[in-house]
Tab-separated table of C-alpha atoms and ligand atoms in Angstrom:
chain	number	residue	atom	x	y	z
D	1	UNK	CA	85.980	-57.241	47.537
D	2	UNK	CA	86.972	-60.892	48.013
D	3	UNK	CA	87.769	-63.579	45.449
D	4	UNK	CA	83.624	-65.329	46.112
D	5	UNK	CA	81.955	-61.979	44.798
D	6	UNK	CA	84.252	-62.175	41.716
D	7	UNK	CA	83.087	-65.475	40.443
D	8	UNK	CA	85.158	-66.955	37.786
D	9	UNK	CA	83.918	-70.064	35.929
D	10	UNK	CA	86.413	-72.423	35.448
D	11	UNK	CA	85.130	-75.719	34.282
D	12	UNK	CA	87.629	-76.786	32.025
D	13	UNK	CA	90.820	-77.864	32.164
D	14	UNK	CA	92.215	-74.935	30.134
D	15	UNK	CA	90.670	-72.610	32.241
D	16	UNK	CA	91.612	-73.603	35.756
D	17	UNK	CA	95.339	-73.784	34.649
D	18	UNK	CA	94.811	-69.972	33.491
D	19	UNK	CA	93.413	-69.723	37.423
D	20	UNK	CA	96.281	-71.261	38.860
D	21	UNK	CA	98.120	-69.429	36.861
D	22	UNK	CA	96.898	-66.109	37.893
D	23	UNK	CA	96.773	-67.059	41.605
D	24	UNK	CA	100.379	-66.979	41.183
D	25	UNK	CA	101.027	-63.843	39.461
D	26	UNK	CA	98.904	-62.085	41.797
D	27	UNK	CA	101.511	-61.843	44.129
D	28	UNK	CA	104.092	-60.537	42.475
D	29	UNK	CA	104.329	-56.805	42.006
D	30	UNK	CA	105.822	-57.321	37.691
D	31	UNK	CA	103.861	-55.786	35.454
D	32	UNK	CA	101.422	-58.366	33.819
D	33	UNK	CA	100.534	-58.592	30.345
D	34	UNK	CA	97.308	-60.477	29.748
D	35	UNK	CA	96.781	-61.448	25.723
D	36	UNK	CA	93.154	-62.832	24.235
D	37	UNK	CA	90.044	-62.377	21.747
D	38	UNK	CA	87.747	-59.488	22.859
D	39	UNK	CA	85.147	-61.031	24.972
D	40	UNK	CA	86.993	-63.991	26.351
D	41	UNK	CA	87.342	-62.146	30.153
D	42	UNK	CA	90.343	-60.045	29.906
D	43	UNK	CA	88.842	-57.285	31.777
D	44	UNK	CA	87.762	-59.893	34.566
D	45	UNK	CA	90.839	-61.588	35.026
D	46	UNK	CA	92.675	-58.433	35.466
D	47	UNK	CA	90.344	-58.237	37.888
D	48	UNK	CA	90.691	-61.063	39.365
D	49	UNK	CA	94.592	-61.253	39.563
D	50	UNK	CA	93.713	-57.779	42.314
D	51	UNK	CA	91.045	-59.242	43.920
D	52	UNK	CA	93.442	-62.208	45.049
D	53	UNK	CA	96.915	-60.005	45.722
D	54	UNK	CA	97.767	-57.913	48.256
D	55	UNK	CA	96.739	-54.953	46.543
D	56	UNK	CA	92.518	-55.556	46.388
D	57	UNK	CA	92.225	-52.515	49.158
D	58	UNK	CA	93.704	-50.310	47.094
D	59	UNK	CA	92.333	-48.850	43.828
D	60	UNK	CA	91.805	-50.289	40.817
D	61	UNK	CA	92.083	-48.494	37.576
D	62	UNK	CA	91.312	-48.416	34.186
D	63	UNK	CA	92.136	-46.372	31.081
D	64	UNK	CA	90.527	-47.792	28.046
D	65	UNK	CA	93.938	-46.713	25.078
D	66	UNK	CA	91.322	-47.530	22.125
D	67	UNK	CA	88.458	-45.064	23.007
D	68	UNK	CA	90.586	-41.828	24.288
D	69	UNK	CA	92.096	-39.705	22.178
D	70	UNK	CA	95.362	-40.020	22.676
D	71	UNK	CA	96.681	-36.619	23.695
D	72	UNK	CA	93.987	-37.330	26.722
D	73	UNK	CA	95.623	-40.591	27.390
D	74	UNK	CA	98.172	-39.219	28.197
D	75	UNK	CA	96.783	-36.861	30.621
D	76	UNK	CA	94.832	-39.296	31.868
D	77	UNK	CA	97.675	-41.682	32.913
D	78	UNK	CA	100.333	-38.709	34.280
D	79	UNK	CA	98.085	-36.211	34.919
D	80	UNK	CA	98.756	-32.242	33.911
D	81	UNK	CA	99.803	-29.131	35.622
D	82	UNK	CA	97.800	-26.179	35.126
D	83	UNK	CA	98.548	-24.439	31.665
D	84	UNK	CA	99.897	-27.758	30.143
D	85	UNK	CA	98.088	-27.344	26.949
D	86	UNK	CA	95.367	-25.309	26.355
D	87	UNK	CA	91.979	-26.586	28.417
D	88	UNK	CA	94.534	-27.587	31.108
D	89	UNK	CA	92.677	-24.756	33.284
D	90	UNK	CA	93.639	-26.469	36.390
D	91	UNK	CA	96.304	-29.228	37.421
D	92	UNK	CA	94.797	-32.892	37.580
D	93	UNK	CA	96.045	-35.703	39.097
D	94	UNK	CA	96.620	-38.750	36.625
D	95	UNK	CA	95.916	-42.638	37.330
D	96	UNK	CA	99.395	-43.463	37.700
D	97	UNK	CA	99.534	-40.783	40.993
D	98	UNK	CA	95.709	-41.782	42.002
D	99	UNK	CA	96.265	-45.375	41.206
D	100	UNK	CA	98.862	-45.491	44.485
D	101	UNK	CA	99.509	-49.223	45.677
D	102	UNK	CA	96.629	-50.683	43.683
D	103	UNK	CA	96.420	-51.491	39.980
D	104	UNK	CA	96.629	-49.524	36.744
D	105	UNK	CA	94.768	-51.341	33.656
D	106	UNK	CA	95.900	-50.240	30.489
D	107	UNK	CA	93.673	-51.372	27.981
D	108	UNK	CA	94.154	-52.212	24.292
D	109	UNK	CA	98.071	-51.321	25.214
D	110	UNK	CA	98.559	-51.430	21.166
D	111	UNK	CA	96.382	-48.272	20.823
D	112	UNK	CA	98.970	-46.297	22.685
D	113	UNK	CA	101.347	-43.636	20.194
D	114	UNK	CA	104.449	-43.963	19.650
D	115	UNK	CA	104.913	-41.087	22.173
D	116	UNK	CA	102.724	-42.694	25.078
D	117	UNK	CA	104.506	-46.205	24.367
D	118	UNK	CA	108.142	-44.012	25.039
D	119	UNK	CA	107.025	-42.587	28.366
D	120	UNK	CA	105.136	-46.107	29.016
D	121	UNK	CA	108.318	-47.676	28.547
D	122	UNK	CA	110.114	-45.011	30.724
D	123	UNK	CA	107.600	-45.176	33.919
D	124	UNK	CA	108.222	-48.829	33.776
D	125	UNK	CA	111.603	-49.126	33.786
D	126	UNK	CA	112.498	-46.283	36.523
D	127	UNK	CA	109.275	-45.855	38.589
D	128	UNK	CA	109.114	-42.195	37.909
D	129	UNK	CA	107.252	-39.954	36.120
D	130	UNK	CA	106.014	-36.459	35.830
D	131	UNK	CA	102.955	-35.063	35.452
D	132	UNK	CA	102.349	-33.251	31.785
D	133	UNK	CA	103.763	-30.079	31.888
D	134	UNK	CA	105.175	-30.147	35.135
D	135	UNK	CA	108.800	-31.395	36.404
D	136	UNK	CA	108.472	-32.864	39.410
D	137	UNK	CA	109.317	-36.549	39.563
D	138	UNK	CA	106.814	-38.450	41.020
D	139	UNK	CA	107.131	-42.377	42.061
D	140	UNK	CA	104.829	-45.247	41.014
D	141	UNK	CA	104.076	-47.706	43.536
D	142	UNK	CA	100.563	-49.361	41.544
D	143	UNK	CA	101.083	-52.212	39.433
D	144	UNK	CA	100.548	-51.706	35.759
D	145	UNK	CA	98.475	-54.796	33.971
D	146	UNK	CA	98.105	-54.228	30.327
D	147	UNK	CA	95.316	-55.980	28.046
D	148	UNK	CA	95.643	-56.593	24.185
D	149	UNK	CA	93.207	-58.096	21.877
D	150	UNK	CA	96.121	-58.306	18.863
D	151	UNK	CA	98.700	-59.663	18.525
D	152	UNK	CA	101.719	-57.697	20.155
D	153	UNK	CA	104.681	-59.698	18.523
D	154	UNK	CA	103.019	-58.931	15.439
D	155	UNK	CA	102.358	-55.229	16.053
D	156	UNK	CA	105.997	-55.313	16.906
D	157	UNK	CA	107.170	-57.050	13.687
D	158	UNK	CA	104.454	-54.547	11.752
D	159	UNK	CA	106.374	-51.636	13.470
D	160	UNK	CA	103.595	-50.621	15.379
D	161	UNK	CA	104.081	-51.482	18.542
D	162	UNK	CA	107.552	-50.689	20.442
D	163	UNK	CA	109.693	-53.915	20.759
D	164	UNK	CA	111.595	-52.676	24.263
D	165	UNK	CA	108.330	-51.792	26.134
D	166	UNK	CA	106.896	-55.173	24.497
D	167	UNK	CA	109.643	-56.995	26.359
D	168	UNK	CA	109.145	-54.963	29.047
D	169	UNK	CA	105.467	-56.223	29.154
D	170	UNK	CA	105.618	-59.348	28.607
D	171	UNK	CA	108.074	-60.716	31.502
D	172	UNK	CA	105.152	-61.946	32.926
D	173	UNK	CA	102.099	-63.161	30.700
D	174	UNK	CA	98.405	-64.504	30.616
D	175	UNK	CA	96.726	-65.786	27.863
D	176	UNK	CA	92.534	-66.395	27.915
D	177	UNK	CA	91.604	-68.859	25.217
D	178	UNK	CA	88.939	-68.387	23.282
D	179	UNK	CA	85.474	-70.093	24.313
D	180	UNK	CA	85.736	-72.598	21.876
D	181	UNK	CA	88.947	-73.861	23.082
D	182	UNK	CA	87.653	-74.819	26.741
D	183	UNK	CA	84.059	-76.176	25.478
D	184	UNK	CA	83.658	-77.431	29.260
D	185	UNK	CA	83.169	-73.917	30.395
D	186	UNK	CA	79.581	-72.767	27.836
D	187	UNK	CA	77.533	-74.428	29.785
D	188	UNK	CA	78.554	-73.443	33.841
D	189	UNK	CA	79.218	-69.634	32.683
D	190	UNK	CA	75.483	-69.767	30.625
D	191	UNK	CA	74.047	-70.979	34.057
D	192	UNK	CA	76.443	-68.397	35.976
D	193	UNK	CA	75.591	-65.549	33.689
D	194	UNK	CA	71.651	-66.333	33.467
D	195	UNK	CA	71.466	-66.481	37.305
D	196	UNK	CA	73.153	-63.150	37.086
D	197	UNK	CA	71.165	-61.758	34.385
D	198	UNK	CA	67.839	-63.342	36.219
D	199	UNK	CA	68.069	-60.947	38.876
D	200	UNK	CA	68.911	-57.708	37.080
D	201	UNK	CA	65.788	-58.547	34.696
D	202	UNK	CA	63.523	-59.632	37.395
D	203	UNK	CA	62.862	-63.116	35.941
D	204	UNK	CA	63.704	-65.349	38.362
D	205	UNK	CA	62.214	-68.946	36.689
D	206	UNK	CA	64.534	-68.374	33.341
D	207	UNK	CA	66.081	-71.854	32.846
D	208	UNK	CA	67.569	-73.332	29.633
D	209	UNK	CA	65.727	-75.936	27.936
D	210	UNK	CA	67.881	-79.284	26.941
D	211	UNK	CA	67.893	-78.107	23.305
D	212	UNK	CA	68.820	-74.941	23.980
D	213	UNK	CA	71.670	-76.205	25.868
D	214	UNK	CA	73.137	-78.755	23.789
D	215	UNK	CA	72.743	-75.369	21.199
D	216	UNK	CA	74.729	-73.057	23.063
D	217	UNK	CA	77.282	-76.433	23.998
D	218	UNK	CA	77.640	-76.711	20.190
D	219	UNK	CA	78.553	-72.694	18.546
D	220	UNK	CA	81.335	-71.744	17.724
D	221	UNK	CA	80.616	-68.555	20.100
D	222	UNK	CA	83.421	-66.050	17.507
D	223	UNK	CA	82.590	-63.101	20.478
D	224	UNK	CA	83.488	-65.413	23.504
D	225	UNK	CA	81.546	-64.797	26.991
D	226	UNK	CA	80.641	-61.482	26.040
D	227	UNK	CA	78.533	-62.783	23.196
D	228	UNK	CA	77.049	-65.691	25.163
D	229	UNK	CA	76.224	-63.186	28.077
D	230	UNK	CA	74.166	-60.896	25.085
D	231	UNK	CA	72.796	-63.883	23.435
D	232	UNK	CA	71.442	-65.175	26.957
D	233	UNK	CA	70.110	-61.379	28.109
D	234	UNK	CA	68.251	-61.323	24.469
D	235	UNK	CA	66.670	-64.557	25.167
D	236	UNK	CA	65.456	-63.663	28.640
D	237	UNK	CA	63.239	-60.617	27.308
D	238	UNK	CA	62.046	-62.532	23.876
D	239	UNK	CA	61.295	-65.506	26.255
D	240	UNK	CA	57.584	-66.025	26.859
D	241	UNK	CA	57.599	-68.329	30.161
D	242	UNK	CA	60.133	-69.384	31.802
D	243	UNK	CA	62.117	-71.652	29.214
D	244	UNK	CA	64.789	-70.439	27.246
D	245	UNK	CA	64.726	-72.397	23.893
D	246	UNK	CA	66.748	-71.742	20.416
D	247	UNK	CA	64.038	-70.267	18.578
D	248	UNK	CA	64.316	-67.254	21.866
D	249	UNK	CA	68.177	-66.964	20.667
D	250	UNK	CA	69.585	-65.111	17.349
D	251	UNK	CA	69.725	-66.727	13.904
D	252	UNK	CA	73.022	-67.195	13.517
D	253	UNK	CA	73.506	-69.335	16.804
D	254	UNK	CA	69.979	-71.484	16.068
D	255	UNK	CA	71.527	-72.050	11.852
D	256	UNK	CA	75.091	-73.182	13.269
D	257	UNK	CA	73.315	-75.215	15.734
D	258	UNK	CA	70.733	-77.137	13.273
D	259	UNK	CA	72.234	-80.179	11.358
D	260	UNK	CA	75.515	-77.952	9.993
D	261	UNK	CA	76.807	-77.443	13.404
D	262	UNK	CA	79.503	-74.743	11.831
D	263	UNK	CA	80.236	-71.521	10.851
D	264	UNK	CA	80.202	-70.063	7.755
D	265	UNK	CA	78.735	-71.808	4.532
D	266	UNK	CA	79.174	-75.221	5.878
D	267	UNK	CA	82.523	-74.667	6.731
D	268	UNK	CA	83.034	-76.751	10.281
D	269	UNK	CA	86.290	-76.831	12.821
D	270	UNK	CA	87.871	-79.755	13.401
D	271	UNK	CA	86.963	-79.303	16.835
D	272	UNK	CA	82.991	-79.263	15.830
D	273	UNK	CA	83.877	-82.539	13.561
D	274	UNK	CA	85.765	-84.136	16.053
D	275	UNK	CA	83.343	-83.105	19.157
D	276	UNK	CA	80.466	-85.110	16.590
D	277	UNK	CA	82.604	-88.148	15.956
D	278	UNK	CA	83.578	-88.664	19.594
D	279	UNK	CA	79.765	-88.632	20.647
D	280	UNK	CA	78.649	-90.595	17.598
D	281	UNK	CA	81.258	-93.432	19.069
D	282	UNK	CA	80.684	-92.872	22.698
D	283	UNK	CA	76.705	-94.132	21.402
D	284	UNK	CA	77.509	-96.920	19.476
D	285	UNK	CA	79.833	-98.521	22.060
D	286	UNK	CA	76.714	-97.574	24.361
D	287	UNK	CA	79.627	-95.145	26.880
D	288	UNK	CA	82.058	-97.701	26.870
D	289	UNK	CA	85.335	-95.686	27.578
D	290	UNK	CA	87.527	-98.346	26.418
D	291	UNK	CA	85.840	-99.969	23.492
D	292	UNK	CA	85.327	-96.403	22.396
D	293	UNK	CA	88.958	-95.142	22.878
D	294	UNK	CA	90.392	-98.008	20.945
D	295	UNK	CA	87.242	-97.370	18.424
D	296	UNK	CA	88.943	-93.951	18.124
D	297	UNK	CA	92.355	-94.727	18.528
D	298	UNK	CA	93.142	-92.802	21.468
D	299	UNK	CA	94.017	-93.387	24.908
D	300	UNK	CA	90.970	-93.969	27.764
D	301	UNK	CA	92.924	-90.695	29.252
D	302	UNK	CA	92.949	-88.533	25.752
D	303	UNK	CA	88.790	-90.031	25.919
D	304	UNK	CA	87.852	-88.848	28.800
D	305	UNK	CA	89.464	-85.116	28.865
D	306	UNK	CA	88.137	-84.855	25.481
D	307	UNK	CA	84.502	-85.949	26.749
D	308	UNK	CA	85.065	-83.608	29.113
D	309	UNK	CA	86.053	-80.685	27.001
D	310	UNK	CA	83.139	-80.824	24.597
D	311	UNK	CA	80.489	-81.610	27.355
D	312	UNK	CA	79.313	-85.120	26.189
D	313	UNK	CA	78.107	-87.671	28.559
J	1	ADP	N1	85.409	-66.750	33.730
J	1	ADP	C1	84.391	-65.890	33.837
J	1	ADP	N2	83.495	-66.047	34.823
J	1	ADP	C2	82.439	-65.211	34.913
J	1	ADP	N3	82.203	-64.189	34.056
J	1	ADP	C3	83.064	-63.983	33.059
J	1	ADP	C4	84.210	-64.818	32.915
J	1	ADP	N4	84.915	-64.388	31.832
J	1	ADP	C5	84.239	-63.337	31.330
J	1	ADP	N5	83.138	-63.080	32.063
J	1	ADP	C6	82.154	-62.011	31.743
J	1	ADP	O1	82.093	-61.891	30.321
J	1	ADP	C7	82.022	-60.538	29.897
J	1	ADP	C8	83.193	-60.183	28.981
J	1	ADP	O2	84.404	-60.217	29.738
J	1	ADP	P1	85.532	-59.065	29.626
J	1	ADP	O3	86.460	-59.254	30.743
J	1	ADP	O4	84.883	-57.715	29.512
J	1	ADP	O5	86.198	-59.471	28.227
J	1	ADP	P2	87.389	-58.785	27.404
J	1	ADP	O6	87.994	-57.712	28.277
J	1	ADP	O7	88.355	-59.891	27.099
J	1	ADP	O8	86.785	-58.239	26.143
J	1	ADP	C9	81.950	-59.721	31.173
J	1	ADP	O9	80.585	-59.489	31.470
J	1	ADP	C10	82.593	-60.646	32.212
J	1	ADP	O10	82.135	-60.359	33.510
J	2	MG	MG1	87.785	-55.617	27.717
């Protein structure tokens, strides 16, 4: 699969260093650890960091360490020999083995036991393993990328998390910010995800309408692109026509939206306050970048990424 059929929308400044970024890392064979909220596209840059190394021929794996129980975690990532544990009626081959050259995502790494996190830590540092139950060493050639939603230096300090296979992680590291922290990229990922959405609902004339735009430029958006992609695929099928408008999206995005552009009980960000007083300036000095830089006492530079950021004109 190439790099164009793995589309990754990367408007904003924050973003396209996180690209560069991970057009670098992709090369290297170091285990990755990539760090952000849930929804913000951990699962897609992972992706993406395969797609654009030399491994995207060979497989690419996931094991999801939040929803397994752990004891089939385990088995899941070494594999078993017949007899292993009762149920093991036959031997299986685990990702690590079936993984070969390509890449092994481990995700939520923090859900892994103390027990997985010592053999984690042990594959990782010698490249061998064996299979549960068995005691032949087997090599791993795939390259392990591991995804956490918390905070691992915390889980560490908590004494939940091991601090050796943390370091051991985190030689080299990604972090996706949050929507909200790279504002330029609601709006290109709405369009990307409604053309995407368009086609697997079969309505191809869904566009946004300008309020519904400067709405969804606006939220806070606490679930990232996963919650703009729902919020989106809900408006398609309570749509009548083609135009998307608020009153087609859910309450809580139309009420942060109207007048009290925040989250909870008035409560704004400074980046919702400060997104308002830049436009309210940029209009009064009718979009004149210098009168309304030294209006705001910032730079024309600071200006103009920050216009940027938050989408104004
Ligand atoms: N930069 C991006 N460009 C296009 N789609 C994206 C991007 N980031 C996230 N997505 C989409 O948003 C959704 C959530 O991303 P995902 O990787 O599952 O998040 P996470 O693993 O951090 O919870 C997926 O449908 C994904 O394809
Ligand atoms: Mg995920």
């Amino acid at each position: 699969m190439s790099a164009e059929r793995l589309p990754w929308i990367a408007e904003d400044p924050a973003s396209q260093r996180l690209l560069e970024l991970a057009q670098k890392v992709a090369t290297a064979a170091t285990t990755l650890l990539i760090s952000g909220e849930s929804g913000t596209g951990k699962d897609h840059l992972a992706r993406l960091v395969h797609e654009l190394g030399p491994r995207r021929d060979a497989p690419f794996l996931k094991i999801d360490c939040a929803s397994l129980p752990p004891n089939l975690v385990e088995s899941e990532l070494f594999g078993h020999e017949l007899g292993a544990f009762t149920g093991a009626v036959e031997r299986k081959l685990g990702r690590l083995e079936l993984g070969g050259s390509g890449t092994i995502v481990l995700d939520e790494v923090a859900a892994l036991t103390p027990g997985a996190q010592g053999k984690l830590l042990r594959v990782l540092q010698e490249r061998t393993f064996e299979r549960l139950g068995g005691t032949e060493a087997l090599r791993i050639e795939a390259r392990v990328v591991a995804l956490t939603n918390v905070d691992l230096n915390a889980a560490v300090a908590s004494g939940h998390f091991r601090e050796d296979l943390y370091f051991r992680l985190n030689v080299l590291a990604l972090t996706v910010p949050p929507l909200r922290e790279r504002r330029a990229d609601i709006l290109p990922l709405a369009d990307h995800l409604l053309a995407a959405l368009r086609a697997i609902h079969g309505h191809p004339g869904s566009h946004l309408s300008e309020p519904a735009r400067r709405m969804l430029a606006t939220y806070a958006w606490p679930g990232n692109v996963r919650e703009l992609r729902n919020a989106l695929e809900r408006a398609i099928v309570f749509s009548r026509g083609d135009t998307l408008d608020p009153t087609d999206f859910p309450d809580n995005i139309r009420a942060a939206a109207s007048g009290a552009a925040g989250s909870i009980a008035g409560l704004r960000s400074l980046e919702e306050v400060e997104r308002e007083v830049i436009a309210a300036t940029l209009e009064a000095t009718h979009y004149k970048i210098s009168r309304a830089a030294e209006a705001l006492g910032i730079s024309r530079k600071t200006l103009l990424e920050k216009r940027k950021k938050y989408g104004l004109k």
